[in-house]
Coordinates of C-alpha atoms in Angstrom, one line a residue:
Chain A
M1 CA -41.6 -58.7 -36.0
K2 CA -39.7 -57.9 -32.8
I3 CA -39.4 -54.2 -32.3
C4 CA -37.5 -52.5 -29.5
V5 CA -38.0 -48.9 -28.6
C6 CA -35.4 -46.9 -26.8
L7 CA -36.9 -44.3 -24.5
K8 CA -35.3 -41.5 -22.6
Q9 CA -36.9 -39.6 -19.8
V10 CA -36.3 -35.9 -19.9
P11 CA -37.4 -32.8 -17.9
K12 CA -40.9 -31.8 -18.8
K13 CA -41.3 -29.3 -21.5
D14 CA -42.9 -26.6 -19.3
S15 CA -40.3 -27.0 -16.5
I16 CA -38.7 -23.9 -15.1
L17 CA -35.0 -24.8 -15.6
R18 CA -32.3 -23.5 -13.2
I19 CA -28.6 -24.1 -13.7
A20 CA -27.1 -26.4 -11.1
Q21 CA -24.5 -25.0 -8.7
D22 CA -21.6 -26.7 -10.4
Q23 CA -22.7 -25.1 -13.7
K24 CA -22.4 -28.4 -15.5
W25 CA -26.1 -29.2 -16.0
I26 CA -29.5 -28.1 -14.8
D27 CA -30.6 -28.4 -11.2
E28 CA -32.7 -31.6 -11.2
R29 CA -34.5 -31.0 -8.0
D30 CA -38.2 -30.2 -8.1
I31 CA -38.5 -31.1 -11.8
S32 CA -41.1 -33.3 -13.3
Y33 CA -40.0 -35.7 -16.1
E34 CA -41.6 -37.1 -19.2
M35 CA -40.8 -39.3 -22.2
S36 CA -38.7 -37.4 -24.7
E37 CA -41.1 -36.3 -27.5
A38 CA -39.4 -38.0 -30.5
D39 CA -39.2 -41.3 -28.4
A40 CA -42.9 -41.1 -27.8
Y41 CA -43.4 -41.0 -31.6
A42 CA -41.0 -43.9 -32.0
L43 CA -43.1 -45.9 -29.5
E44 CA -46.3 -45.0 -31.4
E45 CA -44.7 -46.1 -34.7
A46 CA -43.6 -49.4 -33.1
L47 CA -47.1 -50.1 -31.7
R48 CA -48.7 -49.3 -35.1
Q49 CA -46.3 -51.7 -36.9
K50 CA -47.0 -54.4 -34.4
E51 CA -50.7 -53.9 -34.8
A52 CA -50.3 -54.2 -38.6
H53 CA -47.8 -57.0 -38.8
G54 CA -48.0 -58.8 -35.4
G55 CA -45.0 -59.4 -33.1
E56 CA -43.7 -57.8 -30.0
V57 CA -42.8 -54.4 -28.8
I58 CA -40.1 -54.1 -26.1
V59 CA -39.2 -50.8 -24.5
I60 CA -35.8 -50.2 -23.0
S61 CA -34.7 -47.2 -20.9
M62 CA -31.7 -46.2 -18.9
G63 CA -32.0 -44.0 -15.9
P64 CA -32.8 -43.8 -12.1
E65 CA -35.9 -45.0 -10.3
R66 CA -38.0 -42.2 -11.7
T67 CA -37.6 -43.5 -15.2
R68 CA -40.1 -46.3 -14.4
Q69 CA -42.9 -43.7 -14.7
S70 CA -42.1 -43.4 -18.4
I71 CA -41.5 -47.1 -18.9
K72 CA -44.9 -47.8 -17.3
E73 CA -46.5 -45.3 -19.5
A74 CA -45.1 -47.1 -22.5
L75 CA -46.4 -50.4 -21.1
A76 CA -49.8 -48.8 -20.5
K77 CA -49.9 -47.6 -24.1
G78 CA -49.4 -51.2 -25.4
A79 CA -45.7 -52.2 -25.2
D80 CA -45.4 -55.9 -24.3
R81 CA -42.5 -55.8 -21.9
A82 CA -39.7 -53.6 -20.7
I83 CA -36.0 -53.5 -19.8
H84 CA -34.8 -50.9 -17.3
L85 CA -31.1 -50.3 -17.0
D86 CA -31.0 -49.1 -13.4
D87 CA -27.7 -49.0 -11.7
P88 CA -25.6 -46.2 -10.2
I89 CA -22.8 -47.3 -12.6
F90 CA -25.0 -46.4 -15.6
E91 CA -25.2 -42.8 -14.2
Q92 CA -21.6 -42.6 -15.4
A93 CA -22.8 -42.8 -18.9
T94 CA -23.6 -39.2 -19.6
D95 CA -22.6 -39.1 -23.2
A96 CA -24.0 -40.9 -26.3
A97 CA -21.1 -43.4 -26.5
G98 CA -21.8 -44.7 -23.0
I99 CA -25.5 -44.8 -23.3
G100 CA -25.3 -46.4 -26.7
R101 CA -22.8 -49.0 -25.4
A102 CA -25.0 -50.0 -22.5
I103 CA -28.2 -50.2 -24.5
A104 CA -26.5 -52.2 -27.3
A105 CA -25.1 -54.6 -24.7
A106 CA -28.6 -55.1 -23.2
L107 CA -30.2 -55.7 -26.6
K108 CA -27.4 -57.9 -28.0
D109 CA -29.2 -61.2 -27.4
E110 CA -32.8 -59.9 -28.0
G111 CA -32.6 -60.5 -31.7
C112 CA -34.7 -57.5 -32.6
D113 CA -35.8 -57.0 -36.2
L114 CA -36.1 -53.2 -35.7
I115 CA -34.8 -50.9 -33.0
M116 CA -36.6 -47.5 -33.0
T117 CA -35.8 -44.4 -31.1
G118 CA -36.3 -40.7 -31.3
L119 CA -33.9 -38.9 -33.6
Q120 CA -32.6 -37.0 -30.7
S121 CA -33.5 -36.4 -27.1
D122 CA -35.2 -33.2 -25.8
D123 CA -32.4 -32.6 -23.2
H124 CA -28.9 -33.3 -24.5
G125 CA -30.0 -33.6 -28.2
F126 CA -26.8 -35.5 -29.2
G127 CA -28.8 -37.4 -31.9
Q128 CA -26.2 -40.2 -31.8
V129 CA -27.5 -42.9 -29.5
G130 CA -29.4 -44.7 -32.3
L131 CA -26.5 -44.8 -34.6
I132 CA -24.1 -46.0 -32.0
I133 CA -26.4 -48.8 -31.1
A134 CA -26.6 -49.8 -34.8
E135 CA -22.8 -49.7 -35.1
R136 CA -22.3 -51.8 -32.0
L137 CA -24.8 -54.4 -33.0
G138 CA -23.8 -54.4 -36.7
M139 CA -27.2 -53.3 -37.8
S140 CA -28.1 -51.1 -40.7
S141 CA -29.6 -47.7 -39.8
A142 CA -31.6 -44.8 -41.1
T143 CA -32.1 -41.4 -39.5
I144 CA -34.8 -38.7 -39.4
V145 CA -37.4 -41.2 -40.5
M146 CA -40.8 -39.9 -41.5
E147 CA -42.6 -43.1 -42.7
V148 CA -41.9 -46.8 -42.2
Q149 CA -42.9 -49.6 -44.6
I150 CA -42.0 -53.1 -43.5
E151 CA -41.0 -55.5 -46.3
T152 CA -39.6 -59.0 -46.2
G153 CA -36.0 -58.8 -45.0
S154 CA -35.9 -55.0 -45.3
V155 CA -37.7 -51.9 -44.4
R156 CA -38.5 -49.0 -46.7
V157 CA -38.3 -45.6 -45.0
K158 CA -38.9 -42.0 -45.9
R159 CA -36.1 -39.8 -44.6
E160 CA -36.4 -36.0 -44.1
L161 CA -33.7 -34.0 -45.9
E162 CA -33.1 -30.3 -45.9
S163 CA -35.4 -27.6 -47.4
G164 CA -38.5 -29.7 -47.6
W165 CA -36.8 -32.6 -49.5
F166 CA -37.4 -36.2 -48.7
Q167 CA -35.7 -39.4 -49.6
W168 CA -37.0 -43.0 -49.7
V169 CA -34.4 -45.6 -48.8
R170 CA -34.5 -49.4 -48.4
V171 CA -32.4 -50.7 -45.6
P172 CA -31.9 -54.4 -44.8
T173 CA -33.2 -55.6 -41.4
P174 CA -32.2 -55.8 -38.7
A175 CA -32.1 -52.1 -38.6
V176 CA -32.1 -49.1 -36.3
L177 CA -34.5 -46.2 -37.2
T178 CA -34.4 -42.8 -35.6
I179 CA -37.8 -41.4 -35.8
Q180 CA -38.8 -37.8 -36.4
S181 CA -41.5 -36.2 -34.1
G182 CA -44.9 -35.8 -35.6
I183 CA -44.9 -38.8 -38.0
N184 CA -48.0 -40.2 -36.5
Q185 CA -50.8 -39.4 -34.0
L186 CA -49.8 -40.3 -30.5
R187 CA -52.3 -42.4 -28.6
Y188 CA -53.4 -41.9 -25.0
A189 CA -52.9 -44.7 -22.4
T190 CA -56.3 -46.2 -21.6
L191 CA -57.6 -47.1 -18.2
K192 CA -57.4 -50.7 -19.1
G193 CA -53.9 -50.3 -20.5
I194 CA -52.8 -48.6 -17.3
M195 CA -54.2 -51.4 -15.1
S196 CA -52.8 -54.1 -17.3
A197 CA -49.3 -52.5 -17.4
K198 CA -48.5 -53.8 -13.9
K199 CA -48.9 -57.4 -15.0
K200 CA -46.3 -57.0 -17.7
E201 CA -42.6 -57.9 -17.4
L202 CA -40.3 -55.1 -16.3
R203 CA -36.8 -56.5 -16.1
E204 CA -34.2 -54.6 -14.2
V205 CA -30.7 -54.9 -15.5
K206 CA -27.6 -54.0 -13.6
A207 CA -24.2 -53.1 -15.2
A208 CA -22.7 -56.4 -13.9
D209 CA -25.4 -58.3 -15.8
L210 CA -24.0 -56.8 -19.0
N211 CA -20.3 -57.3 -17.9
L212 CA -19.9 -53.5 -17.9
T213 CA -17.9 -51.6 -15.4
A214 CA -17.8 -47.9 -14.6
D215 CA -14.6 -47.7 -16.7
D216 CA -16.4 -49.0 -19.8
L217 CA -19.0 -46.3 -19.5
K218 CA -16.6 -43.4 -18.8
P219 CA -17.7 -40.5 -20.9
L220 CA -15.7 -39.6 -23.9
Q221 CA -17.1 -36.1 -23.9
S222 CA -18.1 -33.8 -21.1
I223 CA -20.1 -30.6 -20.6
E224 CA -17.8 -27.7 -19.7
R225 CA -20.4 -25.2 -18.7
A226 CA -24.2 -24.9 -18.8
Y227 CA -25.5 -21.4 -18.9
V228 CA -28.5 -19.3 -19.9
P229 CA -27.6 -17.3 -23.1
E230 CA -25.9 -14.2 -22.0
K231 CA -27.2 -10.9 -23.4
S232 CA -24.9 -7.9 -23.6
K233 CA -25.6 -4.4 -24.8
Q234 CA -22.9 -2.1 -26.2
T235 CA -23.6 1.4 -27.6
E236 CA -21.2 3.0 -30.0
F237 CA -21.5 6.5 -31.2
I238 CA -20.3 7.1 -34.7
E239 CA -19.2 10.7 -35.2
G240 CA -18.4 12.7 -38.3
K241 CA -20.2 14.1 -41.3
P242 CA -23.5 12.5 -42.2
A243 CA -22.1 10.8 -45.3
E244 CA -19.2 9.3 -43.3
I245 CA -21.6 8.2 -40.6
A246 CA -23.9 6.5 -43.1
A247 CA -21.0 4.7 -44.7
R248 CA -19.6 3.5 -41.4
L249 CA -23.1 2.4 -40.3
V250 CA -23.6 0.4 -43.4
E251 CA -20.2 -1.3 -42.9
K252 CA -21.1 -2.1 -39.3
L253 CA -24.5 -3.5 -40.1
R254 CA -23.0 -5.6 -42.9
F255 CA -19.9 -7.0 -41.3
D256 CA -20.5 -6.8 -37.5
A257 CA -24.2 -7.2 -37.1
R258 CA -24.5 -9.1 -40.4
V259 CA -28.1 -8.0 -40.9
F260 CA -27.6 -7.9 -44.7
Chain B
M1 CA -52.2 -45.1 9.0
M2 CA -53.3 -42.7 6.3
D3 CA -51.7 -42.2 2.9
F4 CA -52.5 -38.9 1.2
E5 CA -50.7 -39.8 -2.1
L6 CA -52.4 -41.2 -5.1
N7 CA -50.7 -44.6 -6.0
E8 CA -48.7 -45.0 -9.1
D9 CA -51.6 -46.2 -11.3
Q10 CA -53.8 -43.4 -10.0
Q11 CA -51.1 -40.8 -10.8
Q12 CA -50.8 -42.3 -14.3
I13 CA -54.6 -42.0 -14.8
K14 CA -54.5 -38.4 -13.6
R15 CA -51.7 -37.6 -16.0
T16 CA -53.4 -39.3 -18.9
I17 CA -56.8 -37.6 -18.4
R18 CA -55.0 -34.3 -17.9
E19 CA -53.1 -34.8 -21.2
F20 CA -56.3 -35.8 -23.0
A21 CA -58.3 -32.9 -21.6
E22 CA -55.6 -30.3 -22.4
A23 CA -55.2 -31.6 -26.0
E24 CA -58.7 -32.6 -27.0
I25 CA -61.0 -30.5 -24.9
K26 CA -59.2 -27.2 -24.0
P27 CA -58.9 -25.8 -27.5
H28 CA -62.7 -25.9 -27.9
V29 CA -64.0 -24.9 -24.5
T30 CA -65.0 -21.3 -25.4
E31 CA -66.6 -22.3 -28.7
W32 CA -68.6 -25.1 -27.1
D33 CA -69.7 -22.8 -24.3
E34 CA -70.8 -20.1 -26.7
S35 CA -72.7 -22.4 -29.1
Q36 CA -74.0 -24.8 -26.3
H37 CA -72.4 -27.6 -28.2
F38 CA -72.1 -31.0 -26.5
P39 CA -69.1 -32.7 -27.9
I40 CA -70.8 -36.0 -28.8
E41 CA -68.1 -36.4 -31.4
L42 CA -65.6 -37.2 -28.6
L43 CA -67.7 -40.2 -27.4
P44 CA -65.5 -42.8 -29.3
Q45 CA -62.4 -41.3 -27.6
F46 CA -64.0 -41.3 -24.2
A47 CA -65.0 -44.9 -24.8
E48 CA -61.4 -45.8 -25.9
L49 CA -60.0 -44.2 -22.8
G50 CA -62.4 -46.3 -20.7
I51 CA -64.0 -43.4 -18.9
M52 CA -67.6 -44.3 -19.8
G53 CA -67.7 -47.2 -17.3
V54 CA -65.0 -46.4 -14.8
L55 CA -66.7 -48.1 -11.8
F56 CA -68.1 -51.2 -13.3
P57 CA -66.4 -54.6 -13.4
E58 CA -64.8 -55.7 -16.7
Q59 CA -67.5 -58.3 -17.2
Y60 CA -69.9 -55.4 -17.7
G61 CA -67.6 -53.6 -20.1
G62 CA -66.2 -51.3 -17.5
A63 CA -62.7 -50.4 -16.3
G64 CA -63.2 -52.1 -12.9
L65 CA -61.8 -49.1 -11.0
G66 CA -62.8 -47.5 -7.7
Y67 CA -64.1 -44.1 -6.5
I68 CA -60.6 -42.6 -6.1
E69 CA -59.8 -43.2 -9.8
Y70 CA -63.3 -42.0 -10.7
S71 CA -63.0 -38.8 -8.7
T72 CA -59.6 -38.2 -10.2
I73 CA -60.9 -38.5 -13.7
I74 CA -63.9 -36.2 -13.1
E75 CA -61.7 -33.7 -11.3
E76 CA -59.2 -33.6 -14.2
L77 CA -62.0 -33.2 -16.8
A78 CA -63.6 -30.4 -14.8
R79 CA -60.2 -28.6 -14.4
V80 CA -60.4 -28.0 -18.1
D81 CA -64.2 -28.1 -18.8
P82 CA -66.6 -28.6 -16.0
S83 CA -69.5 -29.2 -18.4
V84 CA -67.8 -32.2 -20.1
A85 CA -67.1 -33.6 -16.6
L86 CA -70.8 -33.1 -15.7
S87 CA -72.0 -35.2 -18.7
I88 CA -69.5 -38.0 -18.0
A89 CA -70.4 -38.0 -14.3
A90 CA -74.2 -38.2 -15.1
H91 CA -73.6 -41.0 -17.5
N92 CA -71.4 -43.0 -15.1
S93 CA -72.9 -42.3 -11.7
L94 CA -76.5 -41.9 -12.4
C95 CA -77.7 -43.7 -15.5
A96 CA -75.2 -46.6 -15.6
G97 CA -74.8 -46.5 -11.9
H98 CA -78.6 -47.0 -11.3
I99 CA -78.6 -50.1 -13.5
F100 CA -75.5 -51.4 -11.8
V101 CA -77.0 -50.8 -8.3
G102 CA -80.5 -52.2 -9.0
G103 CA -80.6 -54.0 -12.3
S104 CA -80.9 -57.7 -13.0
E105 CA -78.1 -59.6 -14.7
E106 CA -80.1 -59.6 -17.9
Q107 CA -80.6 -55.8 -17.7
K108 CA -76.9 -55.3 -16.9
Q109 CA -75.9 -57.3 -20.0
K110 CA -78.4 -55.6 -22.2
Y111 CA -78.0 -52.0 -21.0
L112 CA -75.0 -51.5 -18.7
V113 CA -72.5 -53.2 -21.0
P114 CA -73.1 -50.8 -24.0
L115 CA -73.2 -47.8 -21.6
A116 CA -69.9 -48.8 -19.9
R117 CA -68.3 -49.5 -23.3
G118 CA -69.4 -46.0 -24.4
E119 CA -71.4 -47.2 -27.3
H120 CA -73.9 -44.6 -26.4
L121 CA -74.6 -42.0 -23.7
G122 CA -76.9 -42.4 -20.7
A123 CA -79.3 -40.1 -18.9
W124 CA -81.2 -40.3 -15.6
G125 CA -84.5 -38.7 -14.8
L126 CA -85.6 -37.8 -11.3
T127 CA -86.3 -34.1 -11.2
E128 CA -89.6 -32.8 -12.5
P129 CA -90.9 -29.2 -13.1
S130 CA -92.5 -29.2 -9.6
S131 CA -90.4 -31.7 -7.7
G132 CA -86.7 -31.6 -7.0
S133 CA -85.3 -32.9 -3.7
D134 CA -88.9 -33.7 -2.5
A135 CA -89.1 -36.7 -4.7
S136 CA -92.3 -37.9 -3.1
S137 CA -94.2 -35.0 -4.8
M138 CA -93.3 -36.5 -8.1
R139 CA -96.1 -36.4 -10.7
T140 CA -94.9 -38.8 -13.3
T141 CA -96.9 -42.0 -13.0
G142 CA -96.5 -45.6 -14.0
A143 CA -99.8 -47.4 -14.2
R144 CA -99.9 -51.2 -14.2
S145 CA -100.8 -52.6 -17.6
D146 CA -100.6 -56.1 -19.1
G147 CA -97.0 -57.2 -19.0
G148 CA -95.7 -53.8 -18.1
W149 CA -96.3 -50.2 -17.1
V150 CA -97.8 -47.1 -18.9
I151 CA -95.8 -44.0 -18.0
N152 CA -97.2 -40.5 -18.2
G153 CA -95.6 -37.2 -17.1
S154 CA -92.4 -35.3 -17.6
K155 CA -89.0 -34.8 -16.2
N156 CA -86.8 -31.7 -16.5
F157 CA -83.2 -30.5 -16.1
I158 CA -82.1 -34.0 -17.4
T159 CA -78.4 -34.1 -18.2
N160 CA -77.5 -35.8 -21.5
A161 CA -81.2 -36.2 -22.4
S162 CA -81.0 -35.2 -26.1
F163 CA -78.2 -37.6 -26.8
A164 CA -78.9 -40.5 -24.5
G165 CA -79.4 -44.0 -26.0
T166 CA -80.6 -45.3 -22.6
T167 CA -82.4 -43.3 -20.0
V168 CA -83.3 -44.4 -16.5
S169 CA -86.4 -42.6 -15.2
L170 CA -88.4 -42.7 -12.0
A171 CA -92.2 -42.7 -11.8
I172 CA -94.8 -43.2 -9.1
T173 CA -96.4 -46.6 -9.3
D174 CA -98.2 -46.6 -6.0
R175 CA -99.4 -43.1 -4.9
T176 CA -100.4 -44.4 -1.4
A177 CA -97.0 -45.7 -0.5
G178 CA -95.1 -42.4 -0.5
T179 CA -91.4 -42.8 -1.4
H180 CA -92.0 -46.6 -1.3
G181 CA -94.3 -46.2 -4.3
I182 CA -91.6 -44.9 -6.6
S183 CA -90.2 -47.3 -9.3
A184 CA -87.3 -47.0 -11.8
F185 CA -87.5 -47.9 -15.4
I186 CA -85.1 -48.3 -18.3
I187 CA -86.2 -46.5 -21.4
E188 CA -84.6 -46.9 -24.8
R189 CA -84.3 -44.0 -27.2
G190 CA -87.1 -44.1 -29.7
T191 CA -89.6 -45.9 -27.4
K192 CA -93.2 -45.0 -28.5
G193 CA -94.6 -42.3 -26.3
F194 CA -91.2 -41.2 -25.1
S195 CA -89.8 -37.9 -26.4
I196 CA -87.2 -35.3 -25.6
S197 CA -88.2 -31.7 -25.6
K198 CA -86.9 -28.3 -24.7
K199 CA -83.1 -28.1 -24.5
E200 CA -82.4 -25.6 -21.7
N201 CA -80.4 -22.4 -22.3
K202 CA -78.3 -22.4 -19.2
L203 CA -76.1 -19.9 -17.2
G204 CA -73.2 -22.3 -17.2
M205 CA -72.3 -25.8 -18.0
R206 CA -73.4 -24.9 -21.5
A207 CA -71.5 -27.6 -23.3
S208 CA -73.4 -30.2 -21.3
D209 CA -76.8 -31.1 -22.7
T210 CA -79.8 -30.5 -20.5
A211 CA -83.4 -31.2 -21.7
S212 CA -86.8 -32.4 -20.7
L213 CA -88.3 -35.9 -21.0
S214 CA -91.9 -36.4 -21.9
F215 CA -93.9 -39.6 -21.4
D216 CA -97.2 -39.8 -23.2
D217 CA -98.8 -43.3 -22.6
C218 CA -95.3 -44.7 -22.9
F219 CA -95.4 -48.5 -22.5
I220 CA -92.5 -50.0 -20.7
S221 CA -92.4 -53.8 -20.3
D222 CA -91.7 -55.5 -16.9
A223 CA -88.3 -56.5 -18.3
N224 CA -87.3 -52.9 -18.0
L225 CA -88.4 -52.3 -14.4
I226 CA -85.3 -52.0 -12.3
G227 CA -85.6 -54.3 -9.3
E228 CA -89.1 -54.5 -7.9
A229 CA -91.9 -52.0 -8.1
G230 CA -91.5 -49.5 -5.2
Q231 CA -87.7 -49.8 -4.9
G232 CA -86.9 -46.9 -7.1
F233 CA -86.5 -44.3 -4.5
I234 CA -84.2 -46.4 -2.3
Q235 CA -82.1 -47.2 -5.3
A236 CA -82.0 -43.5 -6.2
M237 CA -80.7 -42.6 -2.8
K238 CA -77.9 -45.1 -3.2
V239 CA -77.1 -43.8 -6.6
L240 CA -77.0 -40.3 -5.3
D241 CA -74.6 -41.3 -2.4
G242 CA -72.1 -42.2 -5.2
G243 CA -73.2 -39.4 -7.5
R244 CA -72.5 -36.7 -4.9
I245 CA -68.9 -37.9 -4.7
S246 CA -68.6 -37.3 -8.4
I247 CA -70.2 -33.8 -8.1
A248 CA -67.8 -33.1 -5.2
A249 CA -64.9 -34.1 -7.5
L250 CA -66.4 -32.0 -10.3
A251 CA -66.4 -29.0 -7.9
V252 CA -62.8 -29.7 -6.9
G253 CA -61.7 -29.8 -10.5
T254 CA -63.7 -26.6 -11.3
A255 CA -62.0 -24.8 -8.3
Q256 CA -58.6 -26.1 -9.3
G257 CA -59.0 -24.9 -12.9
A258 CA -60.1 -21.4 -11.6
Y259 CA -57.2 -21.4 -9.1
E260 CA -54.6 -22.2 -11.7
A261 CA -56.0 -19.5 -14.0
A262 CA -55.9 -17.0 -11.2
I263 CA -52.2 -17.9 -10.3
K264 CA -51.2 -17.6 -13.9
Y265 CA -52.8 -14.2 -14.3
A266 CA -51.5 -12.9 -11.0
K267 CA -48.0 -13.7 -12.0
E268 CA -48.4 -12.1 -15.5
R269 CA -50.3 -9.0 -14.6
H270 CA -48.2 -6.1 -13.6
Q271 CA -49.5 -3.0 -11.7
F272 CA -47.5 -0.4 -9.9
G273 CA -44.3 -1.9 -11.3
R274 CA -44.7 -5.5 -10.1
P275 CA -46.8 -8.6 -10.7
I276 CA -50.0 -8.4 -8.7
A277 CA -49.1 -11.8 -7.2
E278 CA -46.6 -9.9 -5.1
F279 CA -49.4 -7.9 -3.3
Q280 CA -50.6 -9.4 -0.1
A281 CA -54.2 -8.8 -1.0
I282 CA -53.8 -11.2 -3.9
Q283 CA -51.6 -13.6 -2.1
F284 CA -54.2 -14.1 0.7
K285 CA -56.8 -14.8 -1.9
L286 CA -54.6 -17.4 -3.5
A287 CA -53.6 -18.9 -0.1
D288 CA -57.3 -19.3 0.9
M289 CA -58.2 -20.8 -2.5
A290 CA -55.3 -23.4 -2.2
T291 CA -56.2 -24.3 1.3
Q292 CA -59.9 -24.7 0.7
I293 CA -59.4 -26.7 -2.5
D294 CA -57.1 -29.1 -0.6
A295 CA -59.7 -29.5 2.1
A296 CA -62.4 -30.1 -0.4
R297 CA -60.3 -32.7 -2.2
L298 CA -59.5 -34.5 1.0
L299 CA -63.2 -34.6 2.0
T300 CA -64.0 -36.0 -1.5
L301 CA -61.3 -38.6 -1.4
R302 CA -62.4 -39.6 2.1
A303 CA -65.9 -40.2 0.9
A304 CA -64.4 -42.1 -2.1
T305 CA -62.3 -44.3 0.1
L306 CA -65.2 -45.2 2.4
K307 CA -67.4 -45.9 -0.7
N308 CA -64.7 -48.2 -2.0
Q309 CA -64.8 -50.0 1.4
G310 CA -68.5 -50.6 0.9
K311 CA -69.5 -48.3 3.8
N312 CA -72.5 -46.1 3.9
T313 CA -71.3 -42.7 2.8
T314 CA -74.5 -40.7 3.0
R315 CA -73.0 -38.2 5.5
E316 CA -69.5 -38.1 4.0
S317 CA -70.8 -37.8 0.4
S318 CA -73.0 -34.9 1.3
M319 CA -70.3 -33.2 3.3
A320 CA -67.9 -33.5 0.4
K321 CA -70.5 -32.3 -2.1
L322 CA -71.6 -29.4 0.1
Y323 CA -68.1 -28.1 1.0
A324 CA -66.5 -28.7 -2.4
S325 CA -69.3 -27.0 -4.3
E326 CA -69.2 -23.9 -2.1
V327 CA -65.4 -23.8 -2.5
A328 CA -65.8 -24.0 -6.3
V329 CA -68.1 -21.0 -6.3
R330 CA -65.8 -19.0 -4.0
A331 CA -62.6 -20.0 -5.9
A332 CA -64.2 -19.1 -9.2
E333 CA -65.4 -15.8 -7.8
E334 CA -62.0 -14.9 -6.5
C335 CA -60.6 -15.9 -9.9
V336 CA -62.8 -13.4 -11.5
Q337 CA -61.9 -10.8 -8.9
I338 CA -58.1 -11.4 -9.4
H339 CA -58.6 -11.0 -13.1
G340 CA -60.3 -7.6 -12.6
G341 CA -61.8 -6.3 -15.7
Y342 CA -60.4 -9.2 -17.7
G343 CA -62.3 -11.5 -15.4
Y344 CA -65.6 -10.1 -16.7
I345 CA -65.0 -10.8 -20.4
K346 CA -64.9 -14.0 -22.3
D347 CA -61.3 -13.8 -23.5
Y348 CA -60.2 -15.2 -20.2
P349 CA -61.4 -18.5 -18.6
A350 CA -62.4 -16.8 -15.3
E351 CA -66.0 -15.9 -16.0
K352 CA -66.8 -19.4 -17.4
F353 CA -65.5 -21.1 -14.3
W354 CA -67.7 -18.8 -12.3
R355 CA -70.8 -19.6 -14.3
D356 CA -70.1 -23.3 -14.4
S357 CA -69.3 -23.5 -10.7
K358 CA -72.8 -22.4 -9.6
L359 CA -74.3 -25.6 -10.8
C360 CA -72.3 -27.5 -8.2
T361 CA -74.2 -26.0 -5.3
I362 CA -77.5 -26.8 -7.0
G363 CA -77.3 -30.1 -9.0
E364 CA -77.8 -33.5 -7.3
G365 CA -79.3 -31.7 -4.2
T366 CA -78.8 -28.1 -3.3
S367 CA -76.4 -27.0 -0.6
E368 CA -79.5 -26.6 1.7
V369 CA -80.6 -30.2 1.0
Q370 CA -77.0 -31.4 1.7
R371 CA -77.2 -29.7 5.1
V372 CA -80.6 -31.3 5.8
V373 CA -79.0 -34.7 4.9
I374 CA -75.9 -34.1 7.1
A375 CA -78.0 -32.8 10.0
R376 CA -80.3 -35.9 9.8
Q377 CA -77.2 -38.1 9.9
I378 CA -75.4 -36.4 12.8
L379 CA -78.6 -36.0 14.9
R380 CA -79.6 -39.7 14.5
S381 CA -76.8 -41.0 16.7

């Protein structure tokens, strides 16, 4: 069983976020980064499946130099080797289409039985990268996965639906699974794991290695404006007889404020 | 050339231990302190992480790391709960450390390997009711007997004593030879004539187990004598050179925890219409804490670096331990002060850091003894 886990490095949860000057994204200076939470669960699930069925766990991540910290953490936790898409051209890929295209290109010849990733990232939260990889590689897919049972030639997964409902589906392998946070208990890297991580293969891949150009990765969508939710306060005085005021208030509460 | 940054692996270790301590220890700190509960249930997790044998080579079941990594681990544990850090430090530096420093290959295989793997906890017995730093006034004796030694006496203030599977203890085997008449023995839990008594009810470090050891005609075979008879004191001094680095790291972590609690509270607490962190009286306290903690950490990491290089660190270990422990007490006290009334009650972490910090200026040699050691070193040359 060859399992690949797609990891994204995102700003740490307790970061104090400031909007960047161009108002397109957050100011990334002075921010610490960590593995996106759902991806951490995807990695844990992959490691558990490997421990149960044997095989190999490969991690892949796209991002600047700092991304290596999260890649090395994955290696320290038990992944066997890593692929780092590190090239200024990849920084063009700011939407799910570009990220999915680059990762799919890098995994094309790996022959993975399963590709796992978090159901969405903690920063952009598009929730699409996994599916785009599946489409590009012609693999089946299942989203919001809560449990994974590996069978011969297929995988049985429990998907989370709305309102506390679940669904079991069987998908043929190779397949992409997008994993829900909290489906297992995350492990800690061990001292031995941390020390042995540096002996593991960490392959750096450039855009040219994948025959991708900046044009290929040009975003199909862009962020218009990033801003902190704006609060505004308006006070309106309703005048008239008490009965009229009450009727008007009920109307406002129902149709404007929509509180009932 | 000096590099003041932890390397990539060391930073990863720091993050991992912090993550572990925040998730597995922090939620229970107050409860363990109140009930004096030592979290022995975490031993398998400590073992899995690899922190029960940080300094020992892999062939002895350890992680094969150095003193920088070890100090970082102890600091991060202490930042969340100093008493857990104390138990881990006593296990690593003192008990397992003594067997590593002076034990035979056979003793290392038999005792160090399970200790380093975290199969059980270790304790170390030097202090007695009437002898602390003046080890030569020790009363516990080891009398020569056929094929071994008969130990009589008692040890007190022994960290981890109640839970230890392996204990290293010192005893006088030749009263006429002074400190050269002291020997070290490995004692297994359950050995006839060896018992644990009186768990201490302490001011701080309450989640760390402290109890007394009693030896009543306890026979220990020659196979469990560490090194040769009479070498125990010299071995112990070497063990303490390393141990003091870990107590320094423990003090730095305690101070860091108190400092972070103080900063958090100073930003949250409003008086006279603004956060108290905006008042210079509070800012100066925080600035002093930050500066002193940095200085303490640098002294600790210098001793750790020299120790890694195999140099004699008696002076540097004592300086780090002396300074860091006094910084811990000061920082914890300022943390209480910044918290005001809330610093005096148990709903906030301030008072616990204060109580815990005081151990650092006492354990493994008081501040006064550290000054004696340092003075001896600097006047010698």
